[in-house]
Coordinates of C-alpha atoms in Angstrom, one line a residue:
M22 CA 55.5 72.2 93.0
K23 CA 56.3 75.9 92.2
K24 CA 59.0 74.9 89.7
S25 CA 56.8 72.5 87.9
I26 CA 54.2 75.1 87.4
F27 CA 56.8 77.5 85.9
K28 CA 58.1 74.7 83.6
I29 CA 54.6 74.2 82.2
L30 CA 54.2 78.0 81.8
A31 CA 57.6 78.1 80.0
K32 CA 56.4 75.5 77.5
I33 CA 53.1 77.4 77.0
N34 CA 55.0 80.7 76.5
K35 CA 57.3 79.1 73.9
T36 CA 54.4 77.9 71.8
I37 CA 52.1 80.9 72.1
L38 CA 54.1 84.1 72.7
P39 CA 56.4 85.5 69.9
S40 CA 60.2 85.3 70.2
Y41 CA 61.5 88.8 69.8
S42 CA 65.1 87.7 69.9
K43 CA 64.6 85.7 66.7
K44 CA 63.1 88.8 65.1
Q45 CA 66.0 90.9 66.3
L46 CA 63.7 93.5 67.9
D47 CA 65.4 96.7 69.0
L48 CA 64.5 97.2 72.7
T49 CA 64.6 101.0 72.3
K50 CA 61.8 100.8 69.6
A51 CA 59.7 98.2 71.4
T52 CA 56.2 99.0 72.5
K53 CA 55.0 98.6 76.1
L54 CA 53.2 95.4 75.2
Q55 CA 56.4 93.9 73.7
L56 CA 58.4 94.9 76.7
A57 CA 55.8 93.3 79.0
I58 CA 55.9 90.1 77.0
I59 CA 59.8 90.1 77.2
G60 CA 59.6 90.7 80.9
W61 CA 57.0 87.9 81.5
R62 CA 59.1 85.4 79.5
A63 CA 62.2 86.3 81.4
F64 CA 60.4 86.0 84.8
V65 CA 58.9 82.6 83.9
T66 CA 62.2 81.3 82.5
K67 CA 64.2 82.5 85.6
N68 CA 61.8 80.6 87.9
A69 CA 61.6 77.5 85.7
L70 CA 65.4 77.0 85.7
D71 CA 67.2 74.9 88.3
E72 CA 68.7 77.3 90.8
K73 CA 72.2 76.5 92.0
K74 CA 73.6 78.3 95.0
T75 CA 77.0 79.6 94.1
T76 CA 77.5 81.8 97.1
D77 CA 80.0 79.6 98.9
W78 CA 82.7 82.2 99.3

């Protein structure tokens, strides 16, 4: 359930929010709003991906 919500959010983010990596934005010159958008997109993407446990040492 949680993962499906994040997958929907990821699709919405892709269509609505700007992609700063395509614009080659310098993170040192980014505004607080741009940094917040980058952080939000990273959070949603991280939660939408399939997690594989790789800690079998």
